[in-house]
Structures are given as C-alpha cells and as structure tokens.
mmCIF file of C-alpha atoms in Angstrom:
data_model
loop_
_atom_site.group_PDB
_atom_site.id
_atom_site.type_symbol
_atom_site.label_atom_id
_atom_site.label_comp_id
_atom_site.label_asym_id
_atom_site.label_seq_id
_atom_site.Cartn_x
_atom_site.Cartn_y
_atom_site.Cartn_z
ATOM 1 C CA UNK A 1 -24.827 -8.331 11.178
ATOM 2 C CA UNK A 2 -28.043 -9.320 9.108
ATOM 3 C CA UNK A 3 -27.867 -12.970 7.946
ATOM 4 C CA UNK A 4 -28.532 -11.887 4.696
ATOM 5 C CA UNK A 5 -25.300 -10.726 4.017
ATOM 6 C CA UNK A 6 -22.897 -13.974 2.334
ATOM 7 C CA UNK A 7 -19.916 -11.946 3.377
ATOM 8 C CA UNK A 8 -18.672 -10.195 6.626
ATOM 9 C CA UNK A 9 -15.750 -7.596 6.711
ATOM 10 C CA UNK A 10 -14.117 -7.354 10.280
ATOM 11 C CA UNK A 11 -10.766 -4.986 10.206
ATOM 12 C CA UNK A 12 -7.788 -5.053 12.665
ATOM 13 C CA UNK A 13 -6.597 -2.410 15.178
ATOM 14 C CA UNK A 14 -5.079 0.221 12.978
ATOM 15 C CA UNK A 15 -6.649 -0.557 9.797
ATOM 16 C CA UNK A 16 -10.130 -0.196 11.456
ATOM 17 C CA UNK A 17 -10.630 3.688 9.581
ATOM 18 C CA UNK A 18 -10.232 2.008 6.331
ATOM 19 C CA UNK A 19 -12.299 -1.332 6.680
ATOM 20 C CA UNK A 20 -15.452 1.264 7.447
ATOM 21 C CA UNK A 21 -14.758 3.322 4.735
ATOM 22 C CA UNK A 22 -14.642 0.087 2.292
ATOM 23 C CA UNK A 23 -18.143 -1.161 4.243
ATOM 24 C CA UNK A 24 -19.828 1.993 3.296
ATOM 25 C CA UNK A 25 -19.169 1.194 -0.398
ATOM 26 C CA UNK A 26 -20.011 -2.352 0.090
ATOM 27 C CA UNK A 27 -23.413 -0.676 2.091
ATOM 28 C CA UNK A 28 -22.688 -3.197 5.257
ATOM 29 C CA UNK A 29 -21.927 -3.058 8.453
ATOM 30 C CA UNK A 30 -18.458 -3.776 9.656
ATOM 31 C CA UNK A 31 -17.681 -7.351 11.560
ATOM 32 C CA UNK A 32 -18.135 -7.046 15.468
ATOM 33 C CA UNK A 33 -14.922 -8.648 16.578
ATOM 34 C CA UNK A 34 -12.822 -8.870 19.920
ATOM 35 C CA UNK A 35 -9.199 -8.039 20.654
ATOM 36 C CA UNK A 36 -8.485 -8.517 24.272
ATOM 37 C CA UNK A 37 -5.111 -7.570 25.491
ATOM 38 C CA UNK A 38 -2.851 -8.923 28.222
ATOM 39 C CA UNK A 39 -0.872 -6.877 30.694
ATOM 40 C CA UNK A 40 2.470 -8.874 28.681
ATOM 41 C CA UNK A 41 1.558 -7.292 25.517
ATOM 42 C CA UNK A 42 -0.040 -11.000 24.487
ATOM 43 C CA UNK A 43 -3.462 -10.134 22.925
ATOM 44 C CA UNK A 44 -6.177 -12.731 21.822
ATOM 45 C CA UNK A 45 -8.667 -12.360 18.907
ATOM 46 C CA UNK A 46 -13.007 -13.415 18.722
ATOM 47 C CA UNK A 47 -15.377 -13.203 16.423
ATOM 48 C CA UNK A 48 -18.536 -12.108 18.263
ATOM 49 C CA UNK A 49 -20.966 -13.182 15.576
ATOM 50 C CA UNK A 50 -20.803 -15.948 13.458
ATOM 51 C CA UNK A 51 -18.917 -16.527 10.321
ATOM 52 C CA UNK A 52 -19.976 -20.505 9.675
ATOM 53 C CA UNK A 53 -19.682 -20.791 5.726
ATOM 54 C CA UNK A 54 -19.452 -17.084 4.729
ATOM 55 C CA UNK A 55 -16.845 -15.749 3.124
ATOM 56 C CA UNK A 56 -14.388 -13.507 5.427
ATOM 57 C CA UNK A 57 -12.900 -10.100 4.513
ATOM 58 C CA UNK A 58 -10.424 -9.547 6.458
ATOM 59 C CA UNK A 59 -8.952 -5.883 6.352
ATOM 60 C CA UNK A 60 -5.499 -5.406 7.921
ATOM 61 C CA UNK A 61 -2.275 -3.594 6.245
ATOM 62 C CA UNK A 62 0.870 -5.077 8.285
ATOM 63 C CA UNK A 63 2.693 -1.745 9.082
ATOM 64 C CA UNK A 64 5.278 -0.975 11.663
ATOM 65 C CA UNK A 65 4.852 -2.219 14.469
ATOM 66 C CA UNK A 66 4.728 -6.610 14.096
ATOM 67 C CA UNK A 67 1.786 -6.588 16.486
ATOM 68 C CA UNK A 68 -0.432 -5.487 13.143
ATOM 69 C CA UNK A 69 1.133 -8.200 11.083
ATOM 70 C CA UNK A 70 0.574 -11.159 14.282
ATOM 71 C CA UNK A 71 -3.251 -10.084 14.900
ATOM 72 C CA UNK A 72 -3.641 -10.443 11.074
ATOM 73 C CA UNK A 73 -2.315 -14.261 11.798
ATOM 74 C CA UNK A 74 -4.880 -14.824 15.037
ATOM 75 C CA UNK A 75 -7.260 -12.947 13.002
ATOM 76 C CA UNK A 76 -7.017 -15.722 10.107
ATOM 77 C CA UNK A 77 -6.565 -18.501 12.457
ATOM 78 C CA UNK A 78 -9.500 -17.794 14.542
ATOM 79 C CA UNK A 79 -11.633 -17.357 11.135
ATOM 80 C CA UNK A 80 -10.289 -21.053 10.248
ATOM 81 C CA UNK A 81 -11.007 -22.510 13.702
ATOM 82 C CA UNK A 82 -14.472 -20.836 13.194
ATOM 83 C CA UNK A 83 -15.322 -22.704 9.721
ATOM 84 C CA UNK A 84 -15.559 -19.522 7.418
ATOM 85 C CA UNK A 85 -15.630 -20.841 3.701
ATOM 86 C CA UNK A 86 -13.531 -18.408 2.649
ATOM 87 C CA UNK A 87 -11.348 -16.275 4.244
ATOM 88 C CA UNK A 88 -9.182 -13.483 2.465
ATOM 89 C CA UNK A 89 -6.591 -11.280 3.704
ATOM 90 C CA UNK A 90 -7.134 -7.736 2.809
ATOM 91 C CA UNK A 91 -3.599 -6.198 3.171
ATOM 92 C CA UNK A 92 -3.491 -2.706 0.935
ATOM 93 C CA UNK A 93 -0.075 -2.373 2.538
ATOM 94 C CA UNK A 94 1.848 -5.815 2.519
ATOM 95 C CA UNK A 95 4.975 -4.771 4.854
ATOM 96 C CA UNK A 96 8.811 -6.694 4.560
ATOM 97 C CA UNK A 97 8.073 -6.424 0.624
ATOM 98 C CA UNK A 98 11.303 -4.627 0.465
ATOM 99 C CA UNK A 99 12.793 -7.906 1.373
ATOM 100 C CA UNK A 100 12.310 -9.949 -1.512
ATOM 101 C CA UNK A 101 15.421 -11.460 -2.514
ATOM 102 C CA UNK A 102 18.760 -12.317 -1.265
ATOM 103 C CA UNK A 103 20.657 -9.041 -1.665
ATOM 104 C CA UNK A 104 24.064 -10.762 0.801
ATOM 105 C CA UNK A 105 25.014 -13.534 1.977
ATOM 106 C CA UNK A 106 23.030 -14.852 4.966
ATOM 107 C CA UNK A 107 20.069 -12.805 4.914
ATOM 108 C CA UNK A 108 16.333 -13.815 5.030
ATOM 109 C CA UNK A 109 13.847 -13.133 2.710
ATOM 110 C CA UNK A 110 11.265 -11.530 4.578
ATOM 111 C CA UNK A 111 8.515 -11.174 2.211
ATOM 112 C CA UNK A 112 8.568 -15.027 1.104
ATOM 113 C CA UNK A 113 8.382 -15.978 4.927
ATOM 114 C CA UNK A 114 5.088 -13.191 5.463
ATOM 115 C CA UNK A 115 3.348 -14.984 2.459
ATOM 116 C CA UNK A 116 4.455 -18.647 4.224
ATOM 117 C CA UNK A 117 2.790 -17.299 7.456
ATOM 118 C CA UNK A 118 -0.444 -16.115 6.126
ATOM 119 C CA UNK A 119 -0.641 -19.090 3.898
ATOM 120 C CA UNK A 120 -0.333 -21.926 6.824
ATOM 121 C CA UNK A 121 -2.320 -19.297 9.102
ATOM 122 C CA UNK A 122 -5.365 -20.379 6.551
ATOM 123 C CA UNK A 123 -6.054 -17.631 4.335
ATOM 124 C CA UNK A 124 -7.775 -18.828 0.294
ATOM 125 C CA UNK A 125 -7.003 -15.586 -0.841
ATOM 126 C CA UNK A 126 -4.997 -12.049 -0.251
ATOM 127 C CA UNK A 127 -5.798 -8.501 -1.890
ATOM 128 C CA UNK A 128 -3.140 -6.207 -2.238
ATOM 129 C CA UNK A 129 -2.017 -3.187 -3.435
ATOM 130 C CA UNK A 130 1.332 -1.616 -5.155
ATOM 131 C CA UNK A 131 3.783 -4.541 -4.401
ATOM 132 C CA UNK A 132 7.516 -3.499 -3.697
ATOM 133 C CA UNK A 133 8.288 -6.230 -6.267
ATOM 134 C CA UNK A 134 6.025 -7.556 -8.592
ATOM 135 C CA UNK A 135 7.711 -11.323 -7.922
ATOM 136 C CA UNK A 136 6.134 -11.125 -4.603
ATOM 137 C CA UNK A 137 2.602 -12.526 -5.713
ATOM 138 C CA UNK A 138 4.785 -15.864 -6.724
ATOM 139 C CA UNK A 139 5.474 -15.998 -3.245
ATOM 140 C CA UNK A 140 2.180 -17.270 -2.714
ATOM 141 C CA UNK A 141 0.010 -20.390 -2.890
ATOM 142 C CA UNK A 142 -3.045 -19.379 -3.268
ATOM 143 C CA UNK A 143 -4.844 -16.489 -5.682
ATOM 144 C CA UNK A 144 -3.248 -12.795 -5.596
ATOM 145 C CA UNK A 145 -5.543 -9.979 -6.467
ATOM 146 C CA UNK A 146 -2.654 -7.515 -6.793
ATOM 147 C CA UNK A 147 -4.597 -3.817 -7.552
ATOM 148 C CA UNK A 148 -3.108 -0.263 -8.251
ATOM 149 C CA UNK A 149 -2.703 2.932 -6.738
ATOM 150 C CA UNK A 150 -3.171 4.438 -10.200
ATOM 151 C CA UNK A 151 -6.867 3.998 -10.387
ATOM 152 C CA UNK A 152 -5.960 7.189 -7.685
ATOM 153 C CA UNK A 153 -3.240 8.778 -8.358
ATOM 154 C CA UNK A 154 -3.825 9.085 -12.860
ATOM 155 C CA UNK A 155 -7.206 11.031 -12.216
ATOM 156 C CA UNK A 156 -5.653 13.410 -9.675
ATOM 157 C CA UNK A 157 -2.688 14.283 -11.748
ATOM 158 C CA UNK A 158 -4.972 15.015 -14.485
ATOM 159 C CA UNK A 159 -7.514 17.254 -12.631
ATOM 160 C CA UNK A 160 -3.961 19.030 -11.679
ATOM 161 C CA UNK A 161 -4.122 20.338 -15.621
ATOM 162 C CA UNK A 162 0.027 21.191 -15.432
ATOM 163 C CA UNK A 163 1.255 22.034 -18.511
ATOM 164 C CA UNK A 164 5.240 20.627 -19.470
ATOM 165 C CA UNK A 165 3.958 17.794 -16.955
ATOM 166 C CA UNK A 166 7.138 15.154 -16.946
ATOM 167 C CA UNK A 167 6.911 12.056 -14.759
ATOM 168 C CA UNK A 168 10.386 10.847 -12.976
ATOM 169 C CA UNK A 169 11.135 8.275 -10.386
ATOM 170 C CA UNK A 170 13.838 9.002 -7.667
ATOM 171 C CA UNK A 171 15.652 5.743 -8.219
ATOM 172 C CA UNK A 172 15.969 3.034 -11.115
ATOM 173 C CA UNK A 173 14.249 0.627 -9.311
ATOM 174 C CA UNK A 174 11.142 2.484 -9.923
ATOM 175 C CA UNK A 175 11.523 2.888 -13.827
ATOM 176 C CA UNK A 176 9.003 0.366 -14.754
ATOM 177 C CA UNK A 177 6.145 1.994 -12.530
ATOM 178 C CA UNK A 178 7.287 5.711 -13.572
ATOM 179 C CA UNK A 179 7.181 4.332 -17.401
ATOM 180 C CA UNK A 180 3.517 3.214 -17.125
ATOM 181 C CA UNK A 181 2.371 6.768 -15.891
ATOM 182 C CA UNK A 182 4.319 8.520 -18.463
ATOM 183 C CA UNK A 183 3.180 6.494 -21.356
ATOM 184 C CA UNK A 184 -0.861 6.918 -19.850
ATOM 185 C CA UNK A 185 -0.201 10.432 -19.351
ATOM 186 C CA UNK A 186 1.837 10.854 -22.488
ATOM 187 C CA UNK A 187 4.494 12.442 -20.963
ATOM 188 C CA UNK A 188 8.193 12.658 -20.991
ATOM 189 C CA UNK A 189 10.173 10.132 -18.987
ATOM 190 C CA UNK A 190 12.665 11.328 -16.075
ATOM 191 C CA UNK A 191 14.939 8.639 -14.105
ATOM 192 C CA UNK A 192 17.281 9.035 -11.146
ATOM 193 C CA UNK A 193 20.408 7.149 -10.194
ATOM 194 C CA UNK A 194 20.595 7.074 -7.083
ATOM 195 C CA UNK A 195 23.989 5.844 -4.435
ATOM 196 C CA UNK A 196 23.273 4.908 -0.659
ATOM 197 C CA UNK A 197 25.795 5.900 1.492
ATOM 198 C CA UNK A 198 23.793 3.171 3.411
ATOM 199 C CA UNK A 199 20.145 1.836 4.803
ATOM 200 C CA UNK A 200 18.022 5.371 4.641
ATOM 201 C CA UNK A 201 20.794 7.030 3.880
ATOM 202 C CA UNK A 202 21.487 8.736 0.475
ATOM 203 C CA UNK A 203 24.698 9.379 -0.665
ATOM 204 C CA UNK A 204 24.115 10.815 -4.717
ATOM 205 C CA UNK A 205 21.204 11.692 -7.232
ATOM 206 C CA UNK A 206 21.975 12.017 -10.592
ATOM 207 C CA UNK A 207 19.110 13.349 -13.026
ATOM 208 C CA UNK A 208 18.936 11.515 -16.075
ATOM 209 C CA UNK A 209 16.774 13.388 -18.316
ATOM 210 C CA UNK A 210 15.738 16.688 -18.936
ATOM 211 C CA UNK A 211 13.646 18.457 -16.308
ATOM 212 C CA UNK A 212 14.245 22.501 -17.436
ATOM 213 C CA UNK A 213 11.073 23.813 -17.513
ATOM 214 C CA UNK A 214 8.945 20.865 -16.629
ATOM 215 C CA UNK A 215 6.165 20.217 -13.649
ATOM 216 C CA UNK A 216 7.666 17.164 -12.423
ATOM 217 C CA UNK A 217 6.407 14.748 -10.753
ATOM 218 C CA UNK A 218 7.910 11.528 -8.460
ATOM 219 C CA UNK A 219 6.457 8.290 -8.863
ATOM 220 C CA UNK A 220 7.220 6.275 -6.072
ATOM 221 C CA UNK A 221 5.844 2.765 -4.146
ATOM 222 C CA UNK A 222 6.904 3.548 -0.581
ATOM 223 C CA UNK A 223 8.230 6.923 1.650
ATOM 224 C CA UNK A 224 9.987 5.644 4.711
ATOM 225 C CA UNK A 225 12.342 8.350 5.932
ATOM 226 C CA UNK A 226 11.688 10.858 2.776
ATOM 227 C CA UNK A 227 14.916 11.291 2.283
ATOM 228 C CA UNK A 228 15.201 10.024 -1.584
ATOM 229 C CA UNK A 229 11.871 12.035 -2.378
ATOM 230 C CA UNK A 230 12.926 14.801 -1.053
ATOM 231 C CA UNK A 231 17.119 14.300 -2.460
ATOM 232 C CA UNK A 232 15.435 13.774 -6.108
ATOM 233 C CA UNK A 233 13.318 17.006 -5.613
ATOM 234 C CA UNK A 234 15.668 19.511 -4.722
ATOM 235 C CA UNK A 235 18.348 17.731 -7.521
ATOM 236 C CA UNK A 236 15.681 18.707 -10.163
ATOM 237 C CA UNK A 237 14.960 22.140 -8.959
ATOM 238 C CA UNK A 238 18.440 23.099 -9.305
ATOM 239 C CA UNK A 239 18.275 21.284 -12.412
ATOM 240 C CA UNK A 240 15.427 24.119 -13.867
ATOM 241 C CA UNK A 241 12.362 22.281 -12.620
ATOM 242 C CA UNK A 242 9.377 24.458 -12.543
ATOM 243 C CA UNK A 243 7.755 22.692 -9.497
ATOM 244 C CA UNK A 244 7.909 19.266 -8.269
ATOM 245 C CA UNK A 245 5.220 16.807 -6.620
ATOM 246 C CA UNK A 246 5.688 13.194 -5.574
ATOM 247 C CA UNK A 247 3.159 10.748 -5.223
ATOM 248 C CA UNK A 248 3.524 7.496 -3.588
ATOM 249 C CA UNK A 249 1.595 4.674 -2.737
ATOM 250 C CA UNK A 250 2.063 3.689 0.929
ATOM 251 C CA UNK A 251 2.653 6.888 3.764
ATOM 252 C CA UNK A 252 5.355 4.924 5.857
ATOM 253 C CA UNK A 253 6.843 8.183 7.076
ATOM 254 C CA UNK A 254 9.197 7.158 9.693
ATOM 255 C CA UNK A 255 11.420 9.694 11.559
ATOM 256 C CA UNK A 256 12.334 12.068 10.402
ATOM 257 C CA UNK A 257 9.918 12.017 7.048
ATOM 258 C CA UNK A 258 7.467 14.534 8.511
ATOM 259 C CA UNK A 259 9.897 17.517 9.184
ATOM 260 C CA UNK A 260 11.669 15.899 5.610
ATOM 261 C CA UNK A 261 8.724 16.768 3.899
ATOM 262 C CA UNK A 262 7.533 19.940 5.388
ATOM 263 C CA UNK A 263 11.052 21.636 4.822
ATOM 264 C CA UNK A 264 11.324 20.422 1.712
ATOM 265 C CA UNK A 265 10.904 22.195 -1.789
ATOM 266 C CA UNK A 266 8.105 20.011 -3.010
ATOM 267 C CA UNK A 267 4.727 21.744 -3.487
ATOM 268 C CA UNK A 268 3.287 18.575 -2.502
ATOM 269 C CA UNK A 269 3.102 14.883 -1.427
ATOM 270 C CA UNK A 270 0.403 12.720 -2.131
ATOM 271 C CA UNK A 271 0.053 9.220 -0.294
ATOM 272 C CA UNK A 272 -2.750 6.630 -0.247
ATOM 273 C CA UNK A 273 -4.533 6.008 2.775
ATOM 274 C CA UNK A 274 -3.244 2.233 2.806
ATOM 275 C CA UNK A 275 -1.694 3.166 6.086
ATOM 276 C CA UNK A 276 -2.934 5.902 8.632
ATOM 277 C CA UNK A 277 -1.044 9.595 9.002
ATOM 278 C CA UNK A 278 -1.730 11.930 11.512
ATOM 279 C CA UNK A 279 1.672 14.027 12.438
ATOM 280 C CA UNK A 280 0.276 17.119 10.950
ATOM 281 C CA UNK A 281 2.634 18.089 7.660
ATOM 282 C CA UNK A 282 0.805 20.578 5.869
ATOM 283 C CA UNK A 283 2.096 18.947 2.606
ATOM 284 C CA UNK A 284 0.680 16.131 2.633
ATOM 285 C CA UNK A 285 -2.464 14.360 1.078
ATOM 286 C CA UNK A 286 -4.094 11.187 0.903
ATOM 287 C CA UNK A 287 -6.127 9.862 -1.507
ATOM 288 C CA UNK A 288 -8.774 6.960 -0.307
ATOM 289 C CA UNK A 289 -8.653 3.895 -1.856
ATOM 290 C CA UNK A 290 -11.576 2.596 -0.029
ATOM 291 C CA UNK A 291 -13.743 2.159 -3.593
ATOM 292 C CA UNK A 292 -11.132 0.353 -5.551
ATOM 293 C CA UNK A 293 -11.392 -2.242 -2.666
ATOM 294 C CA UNK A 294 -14.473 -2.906 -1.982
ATOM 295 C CA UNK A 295 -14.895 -2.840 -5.671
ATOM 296 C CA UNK A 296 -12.621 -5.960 -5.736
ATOM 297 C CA UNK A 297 -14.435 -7.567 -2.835
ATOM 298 C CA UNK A 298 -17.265 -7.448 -4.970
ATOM 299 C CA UNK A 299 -15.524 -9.317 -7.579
ATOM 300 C CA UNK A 300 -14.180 -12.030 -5.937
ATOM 301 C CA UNK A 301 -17.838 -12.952 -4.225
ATOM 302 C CA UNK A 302 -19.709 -12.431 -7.401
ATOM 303 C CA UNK A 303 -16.607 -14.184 -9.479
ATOM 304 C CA UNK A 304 -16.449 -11.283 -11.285
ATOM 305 C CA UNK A 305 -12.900 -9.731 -13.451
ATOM 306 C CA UNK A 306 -11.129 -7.051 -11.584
ATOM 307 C CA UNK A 307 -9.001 -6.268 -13.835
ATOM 308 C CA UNK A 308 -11.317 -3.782 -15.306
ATOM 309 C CA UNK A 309 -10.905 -0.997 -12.364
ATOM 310 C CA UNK A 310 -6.986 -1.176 -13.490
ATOM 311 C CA UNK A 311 -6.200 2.329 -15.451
ATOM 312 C CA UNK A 312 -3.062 1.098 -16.245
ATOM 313 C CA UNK A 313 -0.668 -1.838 -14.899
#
C-alpha cells in the first residue's frame, strides 16, 4: 500500500467481503496480511507491509465459530508488537453480547470478558454496531464508537411507501429500539410478550397492540434460530395483519433459521451484511453497511463527530 496513506485497513478471514467493500468507500487498497494455518487448527497472523505509526483498521465481526473472535486477538496483538499508533477493532457484529449480565447464579458474563480480551490484546479503540445491550460499551476502557443499523434500515422502509405501516418488536426486550423507529417513522407502536419454553425455544407470543389492518413490521437486533421472528409473525397474521416484514440487524441464522424463514408467512427479512449469508432463502435481503463505516473511519482519523450519520439513536 502507497505510503501516502496514514491509515491501513487489513480484514480477517470471514469478514474479508466487507473490509473491501468499506476500502472502496475509503478509495484504498485493503491491508496485505498473512494467516497461516497449522495442521492442529493453531493459525498464526503477519502483517506483510508495514504499519510503524499508522493508525490500524482492523475489520473483523466475531461470529460463530471462536476462531473469528481469537484471530481478531493475534490480529491486534501482532499490530501492537508491530508499533501501529493506533489500532482499532472494527467489529460490526460484537458476538457473546447476549451475555451481558448475570441472569443465574454461577454464570459468566461473556460480553464483559470479550471487551477484557480485546482491551489487554491492545486495541485504542472499537467500532461497533447495534449492541445487544446498550451497557455493553461500559464494558470497555477505551473509546466506543457504537453506530446504527438505522442509517439502513429507516430509508428502506420508507422507499417501501406501505400505507397503515405499524412497527412491533417480537419481545419486550426490544421495546426501546422498536420505539425509536416508530416515533421517526411516526407510526403506531406494537410489542410482544414473549415466554421461552427454554434457550431457542419459544413457548407463547402475546400481541400487545393492535395490528388489524396494519403492514407490520419486526424490529429486531439479532436472528439466531428465527424462531421468535417467525412466532411473532404468524401471531399477528392471525391477529388481522395485512403483511408482515422483519428487519434485523445481524443475519446469525443458525439451524434451522433458513428453512424458518423460507416457510414462514413473512413477505420478507431484511438483515445487514455485518455477518456473511449464503444458504440460499429466497426471503432474505441484506442491506450493506459498508458506507456508514468507512464513514466513521473517516471520523475518527480526521477527529471528526460521527454522530451526524445517526438517523435516529
């Protein structure tokens, strides 16, 4: 990479289709780095150009499986060892955020020990997007650039142009987030209660609200199995729904989402691209958010405000 540039962007594995997209806005090339595998499954990272005194992007969303989350941490370290100036974490999807309190005795608190690991790993900074919990950014040390999937998401709903549009969310958890959309949109408010029978497993939706004659649509942070989306959907439907969409930040879509979602009554569902999907479902879309980060890489190397790319909060 030209010399000229005082920032390089080098991506991870599985997050590599993403960190090109966000150099193309940023009009550089993307970091030459090194991941060399063992026959073990032990793999060891390199930067092949270097990064002395520049400030280092580094683009990595810690999905399923942990290998993403541990070449994130070599990544870091290496970048440290290598005497970047800065070096900032670039995580649009920021996995174990579902873990963010003590919920029973004698569990762990997942999220709190990711942010511990990426903070003694060496990072200055982390950019994320659509937290599980909001409390997570007090989980960390050092400055949180925490954007939103609505800078997406608000101008697609409203090149939709649905009449009777209501916004819900398919649990109570996800009130506040539903609540911001609705108020942007100015649109009614629809909430779900909803009872696990237990861990992906729903037991009872209840609707409250009226949905009779409304375009709804589901507001929701994270699909994992698709079986709340697609519980809250069919519970409106037969509650006189005209048609119902879901949108939700981060496409985790573990089996059996995919077949969830295809044989489901939703007319659509509409992800990010935070995390990759390939498995085909004709159903659903993702939106890039490729501009709203490199837009806030820009910011933080020009000290600029980000907060003016948020739509809403």
């Amino acid at each position: 990479m030209s010399q000229s540039y005082p920032f390089l962007v080098f991506s991870g594995t599985k997050s590599r289709y993403l960190a090109e997209k966000i150099c193309q806005y940023l009009n550089c090339p993307l970091g030459n780095m090194n991941i060399l595998h063992f026959a073990d499954g032990e793999f060891a990272v390199s930067f092949e150009e270097s990064i002395r005194g520049k400030y280092v992007f580094l683009v990595q969303s810690t999905f399923p499986n942990s290998d993403n989350l541990m070449e994130l941490l070599l990544m870091i370290d290496a970048a440290k060892r290598a005497s970047a100036k800065n070096i900032i974490a670039v995580v649009p999807y920021f996995g174990w955020a579902r873990q963010d309190r003590k919920d029973k005795p004698r569990v762990s608190i997942g999220a709190k020990l990711v942010a511990d690991l990426l903070s003694v790993a060496g990072i200055d900074r982390i950019i994320t997007m659509d937290l599980h919990a909001d409390q997570i950014q007090g989980f960390f040390d050092v400055p949180v650039d925490h954007l939103y999937a609505s800078a997406v998401f608000a101008p697609y709903i409203q090149s939709l142009n649905l009449e009777d549009l209501a916004i819900a969310t398919p649990d109570v958890g996800g009130s506040k987030r539903a609540s911001t959309y609705s108020k942007y949109l100015h649109c009614p408010l629809v909430l779900c209660n909803k009872t696990r029978a237990k861990a992906n497993v729903v037991e009872t939706i209840q609707v409250i609200g009226d949905v009779e004659g409304k375009n709804v649509i589901l507001v929701d942070d994270i699909v994992d199995t698709a079986g709340t989306i697609v519980k809250a959907a069919e519970v409106m439907l037969d509650a006189g729904a005209k048609s119902v969409r879901a949108i939700a930040s981060h496409c985790v879509m573990s089996d059996p989402a995919t077949e969830r979602i295809q044989n489901s009554r939703l007319t659509e569902m509409v992800f990010t691209d935070s995390i990759p999907y390939s498995k085909g479902c004709t159903k659903v879309k993702q939106l890039s958010i490729a501009e709203i980060f490199a837009r806030a890489i820009l910011g933080v190397i020009k000290n600029e405000s980000i907060s003016s790319q948020y739509l809403m909060m």
